[in-house]
């Protein structure tokens, strides 16, 4: 009898527990909810058996008449084709623009081959035409390497006329990527993103079909897949959001948004993957970290674009 009295007294201290399960699909047995509440309350934990937040990937339906072009941005789509043919410059001629020869190199390591700069290059791959003991300093950042190593690094890359310092990532020339052919669409929709209630939304739609890898890709001649396309991405229609869009257009034209590689989520190889410029693919939630609100996102993506050599100065060099 005393035990029953104690249980009745304890039950009066248990907070009310909503009788819905975590999926919200059917009632939870009231007894189970009560026992759960007692155990959690005894442990000093808050008691709340409610539905989890809902993943919202897409906006409410939008009619064609509601879709508008973006002020200050011409057109509503952009296509890319296969890689353009390069001019007939040798790697040595390309790098000559970015280097100053060093007659008396410092007694430190070349961070490409890890041999001393005062000794010949330790690179053992296909032989560049320059002498292995020549040393050069990059003109803007001042980092010093064997010219032999820089030529080898250039030959192993995209060979697009640009060079990226392996130490500080400073880009010389215009960096381009290996994104396969596709289409980028962009327009305004009359809905607001979480955290941006005072403006409409810029919707970007990327479409890339599967195909055959070219000579610039990991496995030339082999087919590649393109999962999850078309991919919908979102930006606030604010001043900074439009700035990001204009820079993304430059990145698209330079084939830097996507690449062909191995998916970090599925492990699939020879597939189209994102290429170090993060996008928001959730419209009305941020359960996976790919949505809003995210107060730092626009600044973060501007920094990622800058790391690819794309800044406000780039927009003056590119078509709108």
PDB file of C-alpha atoms in Angstrom:
ATOM      1  CA  UNK A   1       0.000   0.000   0.000  1.00  0.00           C
ATOM      2  CA  UNK A   2       2.817   2.397   0.900  1.00  0.00           C
ATOM      3  CA  UNK A   3       4.531   1.523  -2.390  1.00  0.00           C
ATOM      4  CA  UNK A   4       1.353   2.350  -4.323  1.00  0.00           C
ATOM      5  CA  UNK A   5       1.103   5.720  -2.524  1.00  0.00           C
ATOM      6  CA  UNK A   6       4.730   6.561  -3.367  1.00  0.00           C
ATOM      7  CA  UNK A   7       4.159   5.660  -7.030  1.00  0.00           C
ATOM      8  CA  UNK A   8       1.069   7.886  -7.178  1.00  0.00           C
ATOM      9  CA  UNK A   9       2.999  10.753  -5.578  1.00  0.00           C
ATOM     10  CA  UNK A  10       5.953  10.284  -7.967  1.00  0.00           C
ATOM     11  CA  UNK A  11       3.680  10.154 -10.989  1.00  0.00           C
ATOM     12  CA  UNK A  12       2.369  13.627 -10.124  1.00  0.00           C
ATOM     13  CA  UNK A  13       5.912  14.971 -10.610  1.00  0.00           C
ATOM     14  CA  UNK A  14       6.340  13.499 -14.079  1.00  0.00           C
ATOM     15  CA  UNK A  15       5.985  16.076 -16.862  1.00  0.00           C
ATOM     16  CA  UNK A  16       3.302  15.609 -19.463  1.00  0.00           C
ATOM     17  CA  UNK A  17       4.499  13.561 -22.426  1.00  0.00           C
ATOM     18  CA  UNK A  18       2.910  14.046 -25.868  1.00  0.00           C
ATOM     19  CA  UNK A  19       1.757  10.621 -27.027  1.00  0.00           C
ATOM     20  CA  UNK A  20       3.168  10.700 -30.555  1.00  0.00           C
ATOM     21  CA  UNK A  21       6.031   8.588 -31.735  1.00  0.00           C
ATOM     22  CA  UNK A  22       9.169  10.060 -33.296  1.00  0.00           C
ATOM     23  CA  UNK A  23       7.885   9.481 -36.807  1.00  0.00           C
ATOM     24  CA  UNK A  24       4.528  11.015 -36.075  1.00  0.00           C
ATOM     25  CA  UNK A  25       2.779   8.150 -37.878  1.00  0.00           C
ATOM     26  CA  UNK A  26       0.849   6.452 -35.059  1.00  0.00           C
ATOM     27  CA  UNK A  27       0.057   6.895 -31.348  1.00  0.00           C
ATOM     28  CA  UNK A  28       2.533   5.736 -28.774  1.00  0.00           C
ATOM     29  CA  UNK A  29       1.195   3.409 -26.110  1.00  0.00           C
ATOM     30  CA  UNK A  30       0.305   5.782 -23.210  1.00  0.00           C
ATOM     31  CA  UNK A  31       1.859   3.426 -20.667  1.00  0.00           C
ATOM     32  CA  UNK A  32       5.130   3.409 -22.610  1.00  0.00           C
ATOM     33  CA  UNK A  33       5.069   7.198 -22.818  1.00  0.00           C
ATOM     34  CA  UNK A  34       4.479   7.407 -19.058  1.00  0.00           C
ATOM     35  CA  UNK A  35       7.327   5.027 -18.238  1.00  0.00           C
ATOM     36  CA  UNK A  36       9.643   6.939 -20.609  1.00  0.00           C
ATOM     37  CA  UNK A  37       8.680  10.193 -18.913  1.00  0.00           C
ATOM     38  CA  UNK A  38       9.402   8.762 -15.444  1.00  0.00           C
ATOM     39  CA  UNK A  39      12.824   7.447 -16.467  1.00  0.00           C
ATOM     40  CA  UNK A  40      13.860  10.654 -18.251  1.00  0.00           C
ATOM     41  CA  UNK A  41      12.578  12.840 -15.440  1.00  0.00           C
ATOM     42  CA  UNK A  42      14.465  10.773 -12.863  1.00  0.00           C
ATOM     43  CA  UNK A  43      17.643  11.303 -14.868  1.00  0.00           C
ATOM     44  CA  UNK A  44      17.062  15.038 -14.938  1.00  0.00           C
ATOM     45  CA  UNK A  45      16.465  15.059 -18.696  1.00  0.00           C
ATOM     46  CA  UNK A  46      13.818  17.137 -20.469  1.00  0.00           C
ATOM     47  CA  UNK A  47      10.878  15.054 -21.629  1.00  0.00           C
ATOM     48  CA  UNK A  48       9.570  15.604 -25.145  1.00  0.00           C
ATOM     49  CA  UNK A  49       8.410  12.823 -27.454  1.00  0.00           C
ATOM     50  CA  UNK A  50       7.412  15.015 -30.396  1.00  0.00           C
ATOM     51  CA  UNK A  51       7.857  14.822 -34.142  1.00  0.00           C
ATOM     52  CA  UNK A  52      11.354  15.595 -35.454  1.00  0.00           C
ATOM     53  CA  UNK A  53      11.977  18.616 -37.691  1.00  0.00           C
ATOM     54  CA  UNK A  54      10.980  17.991 -41.290  1.00  0.00           C
ATOM     55  CA  UNK A  55      13.452  18.031 -44.179  1.00  0.00           C
ATOM     56  CA  UNK A  56      12.335  20.657 -46.709  1.00  0.00           C
ATOM     57  CA  UNK A  57      14.345  20.309 -49.913  1.00  0.00           C
ATOM     58  CA  UNK A  58      12.132  22.272 -52.294  1.00  0.00           C
ATOM     59  CA  UNK A  59       9.975  25.419 -52.156  1.00  0.00           C
ATOM     60  CA  UNK A  60       6.187  25.353 -52.583  1.00  0.00           C
ATOM     61  CA  UNK A  61       5.090  24.912 -56.214  1.00  0.00           C
ATOM     62  CA  UNK A  62       5.833  27.927 -58.400  1.00  0.00           C
ATOM     63  CA  UNK A  63       3.978  28.720 -61.635  1.00  0.00           C
ATOM     64  CA  UNK A  64       5.824  29.864 -64.752  1.00  0.00           C
ATOM     65  CA  UNK A  65       4.320  33.343 -64.417  1.00  0.00           C
ATOM     66  CA  UNK A  66       5.851  33.684 -60.923  1.00  0.00           C
ATOM     67  CA  UNK A  67       9.392  32.900 -62.106  1.00  0.00           C
ATOM     68  CA  UNK A  68      11.297  36.107 -62.862  1.00  0.00           C
ATOM     69  CA  UNK A  69      14.701  37.017 -64.237  1.00  0.00           C
ATOM     70  CA  UNK A  70      17.257  38.417 -61.794  1.00  0.00           C
ATOM     71  CA  UNK A  71      17.819  42.177 -62.021  1.00  0.00           C
ATOM     72  CA  UNK A  72      21.408  42.971 -62.977  1.00  0.00           C
ATOM     73  CA  UNK A  73      22.075  39.475 -64.336  1.00  0.00           C
ATOM     74  CA  UNK A  74      21.506  38.930 -68.043  1.00  0.00           C
ATOM     75  CA  UNK A  75      19.914  35.767 -69.436  1.00  0.00           C
ATOM     76  CA  UNK A  76      18.495  32.956 -67.328  1.00  0.00           C
ATOM     77  CA  UNK A  77      20.779  30.073 -68.281  1.00  0.00           C
ATOM     78  CA  UNK A  78      24.353  29.273 -69.223  1.00  0.00           C
ATOM     79  CA  UNK A  79      25.773  26.224 -71.007  1.00  0.00           C
ATOM     80  CA  UNK A  80      29.267  24.784 -70.994  1.00  0.00           C
ATOM     81  CA  UNK A  81      30.765  22.623 -73.691  1.00  0.00           C
ATOM     82  CA  UNK A  82      33.874  20.491 -73.881  1.00  0.00           C
ATOM     83  CA  UNK A  83      37.283  21.842 -73.041  1.00  0.00           C
ATOM     84  CA  UNK A  84      38.567  24.446 -75.469  1.00  0.00           C
ATOM     85  CA  UNK A  85      41.736  23.714 -77.401  1.00  0.00           C
ATOM     86  CA  UNK A  86      44.860  25.194 -75.847  1.00  0.00           C
ATOM     87  CA  UNK A  87      47.313  27.416 -77.607  1.00  0.00           C
ATOM     88  CA  UNK A  88      50.515  25.729 -78.647  1.00  0.00           C
ATOM     89  CA  UNK A  89      52.672  26.965 -75.778  1.00  0.00           C
ATOM     90  CA  UNK A  90      55.025  24.584 -74.036  1.00  0.00           C
ATOM     91  CA  UNK A  91      54.893  24.280 -70.228  1.00  0.00           C
ATOM     92  CA  UNK A  92      58.262  26.021 -70.054  1.00  0.00           C
ATOM     93  CA  UNK A  93      56.860  28.989 -72.018  1.00  0.00           C
ATOM     94  CA  UNK A  94      53.800  29.171 -69.768  1.00  0.00           C
ATOM     95  CA  UNK A  95      55.775  29.127 -66.517  1.00  0.00           C
ATOM     96  CA  UNK A  96      58.314  31.634 -67.758  1.00  0.00           C
ATOM     97  CA  UNK A  97      55.647  34.349 -67.329  1.00  0.00           C
ATOM     98  CA  UNK A  98      55.301  33.611 -63.606  1.00  0.00           C
ATOM     99  CA  UNK A  99      58.917  32.908 -62.582  1.00  0.00           C
ATOM    100  CA  UNK A 100      62.143  34.706 -61.833  1.00  0.00           C
ATOM    101  CA  UNK A 101      65.320  32.622 -61.974  1.00  0.00           C
ATOM    102  CA  UNK A 102      67.248  32.332 -58.712  1.00  0.00           C
ATOM    103  CA  UNK A 103      71.004  32.199 -59.247  1.00  0.00           C
ATOM    104  CA  UNK A 104      71.888  31.548 -55.594  1.00  0.00           C
ATOM    105  CA  UNK A 105      69.079  29.433 -54.100  1.00  0.00           C
ATOM    106  CA  UNK A 106      68.646  29.219 -50.320  1.00  0.00           C
ATOM    107  CA  UNK A 107      69.695  26.040 -48.550  1.00  0.00           C
ATOM    108  CA  UNK A 108      66.164  24.770 -47.933  1.00  0.00           C
ATOM    109  CA  UNK A 109      63.848  22.083 -49.297  1.00  0.00           C
ATOM    110  CA  UNK A 110      61.881  22.300 -52.524  1.00  0.00           C
ATOM    111  CA  UNK A 111      58.443  21.431 -51.159  1.00  0.00           C
ATOM    112  CA  UNK A 112      57.514  19.579 -54.361  1.00  0.00           C
ATOM    113  CA  UNK A 113      60.336  17.001 -54.503  1.00  0.00           C
ATOM    114  CA  UNK A 114      61.605  17.546 -50.915  1.00  0.00           C
ATOM    115  CA  UNK A 115      65.235  17.741 -52.085  1.00  0.00           C
ATOM    116  CA  UNK A 116      67.403  20.731 -51.200  1.00  0.00           C
ATOM    117  CA  UNK A 117      67.139  23.645 -53.614  1.00  0.00           C
ATOM    118  CA  UNK A 118      70.931  23.693 -53.760  1.00  0.00           C
ATOM    119  CA  UNK A 119      70.844  20.163 -55.253  1.00  0.00           C
ATOM    120  CA  UNK A 120      69.200  18.921 -58.479  1.00  0.00           C
ATOM    121  CA  UNK A 121      65.457  18.122 -58.461  1.00  0.00           C
ATOM    122  CA  UNK A 122      64.503  14.715 -57.121  1.00  0.00           C
ATOM    123  CA  UNK A 123      61.526  14.321 -59.478  1.00  0.00           C
ATOM    124  CA  UNK A 124      61.686  10.881 -61.160  1.00  0.00           C
ATOM    125  CA  UNK A 125      58.729  10.977 -63.575  1.00  0.00           C
ATOM    126  CA  UNK A 126      58.635  11.930 -67.278  1.00  0.00           C
ATOM    127  CA  UNK A 127      61.579  14.221 -67.898  1.00  0.00           C
ATOM    128  CA  UNK A 128      60.920  17.948 -68.487  1.00  0.00           C
ATOM    129  CA  UNK A 129      63.218  19.684 -70.987  1.00  0.00           C
ATOM    130  CA  UNK A 130      64.671  22.109 -68.420  1.00  0.00           C
ATOM    131  CA  UNK A 131      67.793  21.346 -66.416  1.00  0.00           C
ATOM    132  CA  UNK A 132      67.040  19.698 -63.042  1.00  0.00           C
ATOM    133  CA  UNK A 133      69.217  22.122 -61.065  1.00  0.00           C
ATOM    134  CA  UNK A 134      67.500  25.371 -62.176  1.00  0.00           C
ATOM    135  CA  UNK A 135      65.591  27.185 -59.448  1.00  0.00           C
ATOM    136  CA  UNK A 136      62.842  29.789 -59.814  1.00  0.00           C
ATOM    137  CA  UNK A 137      60.828  32.133 -57.572  1.00  0.00           C
ATOM    138  CA  UNK A 138      57.131  32.743 -58.205  1.00  0.00           C
ATOM    139  CA  UNK A 139      56.705  36.443 -58.907  1.00  0.00           C
ATOM    140  CA  UNK A 140      53.733  37.262 -56.664  1.00  0.00           C
ATOM    141  CA  UNK A 141      54.045  35.027 -53.606  1.00  0.00           C
ATOM    142  CA  UNK A 142      57.850  34.621 -53.647  1.00  0.00           C
ATOM    143  CA  UNK A 143      57.935  30.868 -52.992  1.00  0.00           C
ATOM    144  CA  UNK A 144      60.937  29.083 -54.509  1.00  0.00           C
ATOM    145  CA  UNK A 145      61.058  25.681 -56.272  1.00  0.00           C
ATOM    146  CA  UNK A 146      63.054  23.708 -58.781  1.00  0.00           C
ATOM    147  CA  UNK A 147      61.788  24.845 -62.182  1.00  0.00           C
ATOM    148  CA  UNK A 148      62.026  21.178 -63.177  1.00  0.00           C
ATOM    149  CA  UNK A 149      59.485  20.336 -60.432  1.00  0.00           C
ATOM    150  CA  UNK A 150      57.110  23.151 -61.427  1.00  0.00           C
ATOM    151  CA  UNK A 151      57.117  21.982 -65.055  1.00  0.00           C
ATOM    152  CA  UNK A 152      56.375  18.421 -63.930  1.00  0.00           C
ATOM    153  CA  UNK A 153      53.551  19.671 -61.683  1.00  0.00           C
ATOM    154  CA  UNK A 154      52.079  21.676 -64.564  1.00  0.00           C
ATOM    155  CA  UNK A 155      52.224  18.654 -66.883  1.00  0.00           C
ATOM    156  CA  UNK A 156      50.358  16.560 -64.289  1.00  0.00           C
ATOM    157  CA  UNK A 157      47.580  19.139 -63.987  1.00  0.00           C
ATOM    158  CA  UNK A 158      44.953  20.629 -66.267  1.00  0.00           C
ATOM    159  CA  UNK A 159      47.540  22.311 -68.542  1.00  0.00           C
ATOM    160  CA  UNK A 160      45.247  25.325 -68.961  1.00  0.00           C
ATOM    161  CA  UNK A 161      47.881  28.064 -68.900  1.00  0.00           C
ATOM    162  CA  UNK A 162      47.539  28.669 -65.161  1.00  0.00           C
ATOM    163  CA  UNK A 163      49.669  27.641 -62.178  1.00  0.00           C
ATOM    164  CA  UNK A 164      48.770  27.387 -58.501  1.00  0.00           C
ATOM    165  CA  UNK A 165      51.492  27.701 -55.886  1.00  0.00           C
ATOM    166  CA  UNK A 166      51.561  24.402 -53.972  1.00  0.00           C
ATOM    167  CA  UNK A 167      52.490  26.204 -50.743  1.00  0.00           C
ATOM    168  CA  UNK A 168      50.127  29.180 -50.468  1.00  0.00           C
ATOM    169  CA  UNK A 169      47.656  28.375 -53.304  1.00  0.00           C
ATOM    170  CA  UNK A 170      48.189  31.722 -55.064  1.00  0.00           C
ATOM    171  CA  UNK A 171      46.875  31.366 -58.618  1.00  0.00           C
ATOM    172  CA  UNK A 172      48.818  32.610 -61.629  1.00  0.00           C
ATOM    173  CA  UNK A 173      46.805  33.102 -64.798  1.00  0.00           C
ATOM    174  CA  UNK A 174      43.155  31.961 -65.069  1.00  0.00           C
ATOM    175  CA  UNK A 175      42.411  28.641 -63.403  1.00  0.00           C
ATOM    176  CA  UNK A 176      39.942  26.386 -65.206  1.00  0.00           C
ATOM    177  CA  UNK A 177      38.552  22.997 -64.280  1.00  0.00           C
ATOM    178  CA  UNK A 178      37.404  19.766 -65.890  1.00  0.00           C
ATOM    179  CA  UNK A 179      33.647  20.020 -65.363  1.00  0.00           C
ATOM    180  CA  UNK A 180      31.781  17.975 -67.992  1.00  0.00           C
ATOM    181  CA  UNK A 181      29.291  19.674 -70.351  1.00  0.00           C
ATOM    182  CA  UNK A 182      25.994  20.815 -68.872  1.00  0.00           C
ATOM    183  CA  UNK A 183      23.551  23.637 -68.249  1.00  0.00           C
ATOM    184  CA  UNK A 184      23.102  26.150 -65.406  1.00  0.00           C
ATOM    185  CA  UNK A 185      19.730  27.888 -65.012  1.00  0.00           C
ATOM    186  CA  UNK A 186      18.980  30.724 -62.559  1.00  0.00           C
ATOM    187  CA  UNK A 187      15.911  32.805 -61.761  1.00  0.00           C
ATOM    188  CA  UNK A 188      13.854  34.363 -58.965  1.00  0.00           C
ATOM    189  CA  UNK A 189      11.035  32.590 -57.142  1.00  0.00           C
ATOM    190  CA  UNK A 190       8.556  34.406 -54.838  1.00  0.00           C
ATOM    191  CA  UNK A 191       9.463  32.616 -51.603  1.00  0.00           C
ATOM    192  CA  UNK A 192      11.852  33.509 -48.776  1.00  0.00           C
ATOM    193  CA  UNK A 193      14.586  31.390 -47.263  1.00  0.00           C
ATOM    194  CA  UNK A 194      14.786  30.846 -43.481  1.00  0.00           C
ATOM    195  CA  UNK A 195      16.879  33.682 -42.072  1.00  0.00           C
ATOM    196  CA  UNK A 196      16.134  35.917 -45.085  1.00  0.00           C
ATOM    197  CA  UNK A 197      12.479  36.903 -44.622  1.00  0.00           C
ATOM    198  CA  UNK A 198      12.749  40.242 -46.419  1.00  0.00           C
ATOM    199  CA  UNK A 199      13.803  39.032 -49.864  1.00  0.00           C
ATOM    200  CA  UNK A 200      12.878  36.519 -52.530  1.00  0.00           C
ATOM    201  CA  UNK A 201      15.013  33.541 -53.480  1.00  0.00           C
ATOM    202  CA  UNK A 202      17.451  32.886 -56.308  1.00  0.00           C
ATOM    203  CA  UNK A 203      17.051  29.322 -57.517  1.00  0.00           C
ATOM    204  CA  UNK A 204      19.900  27.695 -59.443  1.00  0.00           C
ATOM    205  CA  UNK A 205      19.328  24.475 -61.380  1.00  0.00           C
ATOM    206  CA  UNK A 206      22.359  22.496 -62.545  1.00  0.00           C
ATOM    207  CA  UNK A 207      21.885  19.810 -65.206  1.00  0.00           C
ATOM    208  CA  UNK A 208      24.727  17.517 -66.293  1.00  0.00           C
ATOM    209  CA  UNK A 209      24.072  14.285 -68.222  1.00  0.00           C
ATOM    210  CA  UNK A 210      26.246  11.155 -67.994  1.00  0.00           C
ATOM    211  CA  UNK A 211      28.836  10.732 -70.719  1.00  0.00           C
ATOM    212  CA  UNK A 212      32.333   9.664 -71.684  1.00  0.00           C
ATOM    213  CA  UNK A 213      35.417  11.053 -69.964  1.00  0.00           C
ATOM    214  CA  UNK A 214      37.733  13.256 -71.988  1.00  0.00           C
ATOM    215  CA  UNK A 215      41.549  13.439 -71.924  1.00  0.00           C
ATOM    216  CA  UNK A 216      41.458  15.871 -68.962  1.00  0.00           C
ATOM    217  CA  UNK A 217      39.484  13.459 -66.758  1.00  0.00           C
ATOM    218  CA  UNK A 218      40.709  10.667 -64.439  1.00  0.00           C
ATOM    219  CA  UNK A 219      39.902   7.793 -66.833  1.00  0.00           C
ATOM    220  CA  UNK A 220      39.776   9.022 -70.449  1.00  0.00           C
ATOM    221  CA  UNK A 221      37.437   7.021 -72.662  1.00  0.00           C
ATOM    222  CA  UNK A 222      35.538   5.505 -69.732  1.00  0.00           C
ATOM    223  CA  UNK A 223      31.904   6.389 -69.074  1.00  0.00           C
ATOM    224  CA  UNK A 224      30.928   8.566 -66.085  1.00  0.00           C
ATOM    225  CA  UNK A 225      27.642   8.753 -64.181  1.00  0.00           C
ATOM    226  CA  UNK A 226      25.792  11.889 -63.097  1.00  0.00           C
ATOM    227  CA  UNK A 227      23.652  11.151 -60.026  1.00  0.00           C
ATOM    228  CA  UNK A 228      21.083  13.522 -58.537  1.00  0.00           C
ATOM    229  CA  UNK A 229      20.667  15.850 -61.502  1.00  0.00           C
ATOM    230  CA  UNK A 230      19.054  18.274 -61.971  1.00  0.00           C
ATOM    231  CA  UNK A 231      20.377  19.709 -58.701  1.00  0.00           C
ATOM    232  CA  UNK A 232      18.462  22.633 -57.187  1.00  0.00           C
ATOM    233  CA  UNK A 233      20.378  25.192 -55.120  1.00  0.00           C
ATOM    234  CA  UNK A 234      19.301  28.386 -53.369  1.00  0.00           C
ATOM    235  CA  UNK A 235      20.597  31.875 -52.573  1.00  0.00           C
ATOM    236  CA  UNK A 236      18.841  34.834 -50.962  1.00  0.00           C
ATOM    237  CA  UNK A 237      18.013  37.605 -53.445  1.00  0.00           C
ATOM    238  CA  UNK A 238      20.047  40.120 -51.454  1.00  0.00           C
ATOM    239  CA  UNK A 239      22.948  42.273 -52.590  1.00  0.00           C
ATOM    240  CA  UNK A 240      25.443  39.692 -51.352  1.00  0.00           C
ATOM    241  CA  UNK A 241      23.401  36.797 -52.730  1.00  0.00           C
ATOM    242  CA  UNK A 242      23.461  38.347 -56.218  1.00  0.00           C
ATOM    243  CA  UNK A 243      27.197  38.904 -55.868  1.00  0.00           C
ATOM    244  CA  UNK A 244      27.653  35.198 -55.113  1.00  0.00           C
ATOM    245  CA  UNK A 245      25.515  34.275 -58.122  1.00  0.00           C
ATOM    246  CA  UNK A 246      27.624  36.408 -60.492  1.00  0.00           C
ATOM    247  CA  UNK A 247      30.783  34.739 -59.209  1.00  0.00           C
ATOM    248  CA  UNK A 248      29.189  31.288 -59.526  1.00  0.00           C
ATOM    249  CA  UNK A 249      28.506  32.121 -63.171  1.00  0.00           C
ATOM    250  CA  UNK A 250      32.220  32.814 -63.636  1.00  0.00           C
ATOM    251  CA  UNK A 251      33.039  29.531 -61.878  1.00  0.00           C
ATOM    252  CA  UNK A 252      30.594  27.716 -64.158  1.00  0.00           C
ATOM    253  CA  UNK A 253      32.149  29.222 -67.291  1.00  0.00           C
ATOM    254  CA  UNK A 254      35.576  28.187 -66.033  1.00  0.00           C
ATOM    255  CA  UNK A 255      34.269  24.651 -65.368  1.00  0.00           C
ATOM    256  CA  UNK A 256      35.026  24.770 -61.637  1.00  0.00           C
ATOM    257  CA  UNK A 257      31.654  23.911 -60.012  1.00  0.00           C
ATOM    258  CA  UNK A 258      31.789  20.155 -60.669  1.00  0.00           C
ATOM    259  CA  UNK A 259      34.435  17.557 -61.472  1.00  0.00           C
ATOM    260  CA  UNK A 260      34.585  13.829 -62.179  1.00  0.00           C
ATOM    261  CA  UNK A 261      35.884  11.745 -59.297  1.00  0.00           C
ATOM    262  CA  UNK A 262      34.827   9.526 -56.395  1.00  0.00           C
ATOM    263  CA  UNK A 263      31.736  10.441 -54.372  1.00  0.00           C
ATOM    264  CA  UNK A 264      32.502  11.068 -50.699  1.00  0.00           C
ATOM    265  CA  UNK A 265      28.968   9.985 -49.733  1.00  0.00           C
ATOM    266  CA  UNK A 266      28.447   6.822 -51.817  1.00  0.00           C
ATOM    267  CA  UNK A 267      32.018   5.822 -52.678  1.00  0.00           C
ATOM    268  CA  UNK A 268      31.092   5.571 -56.354  1.00  0.00           C
ATOM    269  CA  UNK A 269      33.971   6.334 -58.712  1.00  0.00           C
ATOM    270  CA  UNK A 270      33.820   7.937 -62.159  1.00  0.00           C
ATOM    271  CA  UNK A 271      30.864  10.135 -61.223  1.00  0.00           C
ATOM    272  CA  UNK A 272      30.122  13.871 -61.198  1.00  0.00           C
ATOM    273  CA  UNK A 273      30.963  15.417 -57.808  1.00  0.00           C
ATOM    274  CA  UNK A 274      30.977  18.898 -56.271  1.00  0.00           C
ATOM    275  CA  UNK A 275      34.316  20.678 -56.600  1.00  0.00           C
ATOM    276  CA  UNK A 276      35.101  22.609 -53.378  1.00  0.00           C
ATOM    277  CA  UNK A 277      32.442  25.328 -53.776  1.00  0.00           C
ATOM    278  CA  UNK A 278      29.626  24.517 -51.354  1.00  0.00           C
ATOM    279  CA  UNK A 279      25.989  25.034 -52.349  1.00  0.00           C
ATOM    280  CA  UNK A 280      22.757  25.082 -50.359  1.00  0.00           C
ATOM    281  CA  UNK A 281      20.444  22.347 -51.615  1.00  0.00           C
ATOM    282  CA  UNK A 282      17.811  22.494 -48.833  1.00  0.00           C
ATOM    283  CA  UNK A 283      15.218  25.215 -49.324  1.00  0.00           C
ATOM    284  CA  UNK A 284      13.322  25.359 -46.044  1.00  0.00           C
ATOM    285  CA  UNK A 285      15.462  23.511 -43.491  1.00  0.00           C
ATOM    286  CA  UNK A 286      19.071  22.960 -42.470  1.00  0.00           C
ATOM    287  CA  UNK A 287      18.974  19.424 -41.132  1.00  0.00           C
ATOM    288  CA  UNK A 288      21.960  18.227 -43.188  1.00  0.00           C
ATOM    289  CA  UNK A 289      23.932  21.488 -43.065  1.00  0.00           C
ATOM    290  CA  UNK A 290      23.038  22.213 -46.697  1.00  0.00           C
ATOM    291  CA  UNK A 291      20.256  24.690 -45.997  1.00  0.00           C
ATOM    292  CA  UNK A 292      19.220  27.819 -44.136  1.00  0.00           C
ATOM    293  CA  UNK A 293      19.444  29.629 -41.799  1.00  0.00           C
ATOM    294  CA  UNK A 294      23.236  29.872 -41.991  1.00  0.00           C
ATOM    295  CA  UNK A 295      24.559  33.315 -41.162  1.00  0.00           C
ATOM    296  CA  UNK A 296      28.075  32.535 -42.406  1.00  0.00           C
ATOM    297  CA  UNK A 297      27.289  30.790 -45.684  1.00  0.00           C
ATOM    298  CA  UNK A 298      27.590  33.695 -48.122  1.00  0.00           C
ATOM    299  CA  UNK A 299      30.930  34.794 -46.667  1.00  0.00           C
ATOM    300  CA  UNK A 300      32.183  31.195 -46.660  1.00  0.00           C
ATOM    301  CA  UNK A 301      31.290  30.587 -50.304  1.00  0.00           C
ATOM    302  CA  UNK A 302      32.915  33.890 -51.311  1.00  0.00           C
ATOM    303  CA  UNK A 303      36.114  32.656 -49.641  1.00  0.00           C
ATOM    304  CA  UNK A 304      35.840  29.292 -51.457  1.00  0.00           C
ATOM    305  CA  UNK A 305      35.420  31.078 -54.786  1.00  0.00           C
ATOM    306  CA  UNK A 306      38.411  33.303 -54.032  1.00  0.00           C
ATOM    307  CA  UNK A 307      40.466  30.152 -53.416  1.00  0.00           C
ATOM    308  CA  UNK A 308      39.586  29.138 -56.987  1.00  0.00           C
ATOM    309  CA  UNK A 309      40.825  32.502 -58.263  1.00  0.00           C
ATOM    310  CA  UNK A 310      37.352  34.035 -58.597  1.00  0.00           C
ATOM    311  CA  UNK A 311      36.661  37.432 -57.022  1.00  0.00           C
ATOM    312  CA  UNK A 312      34.809  40.626 -57.945  1.00  0.00           C
ATOM    313  CA  UNK A 313      37.613  41.461 -60.382  1.00  0.00           C
ATOM    314  CA  UNK A 314      36.775  38.267 -62.278  1.00  0.00           C
ATOM    315  CA  UNK A 315      33.298  39.436 -63.268  1.00  0.00           C
ATOM    316  CA  UNK A 316      34.761  42.275 -65.340  1.00  0.00           C
ATOM    317  CA  UNK A 317      36.688  39.707 -67.401  1.00  0.00           C
ATOM    318  CA  UNK A 318      33.757  37.389 -68.060  1.00  0.00           C
ATOM    319  CA  UNK A 319      30.537  37.622 -70.012  1.00  0.00           C
ATOM    320  CA  UNK A 320      27.348  38.193 -68.038  1.00  0.00           C
TER     321      UNK A 320
END
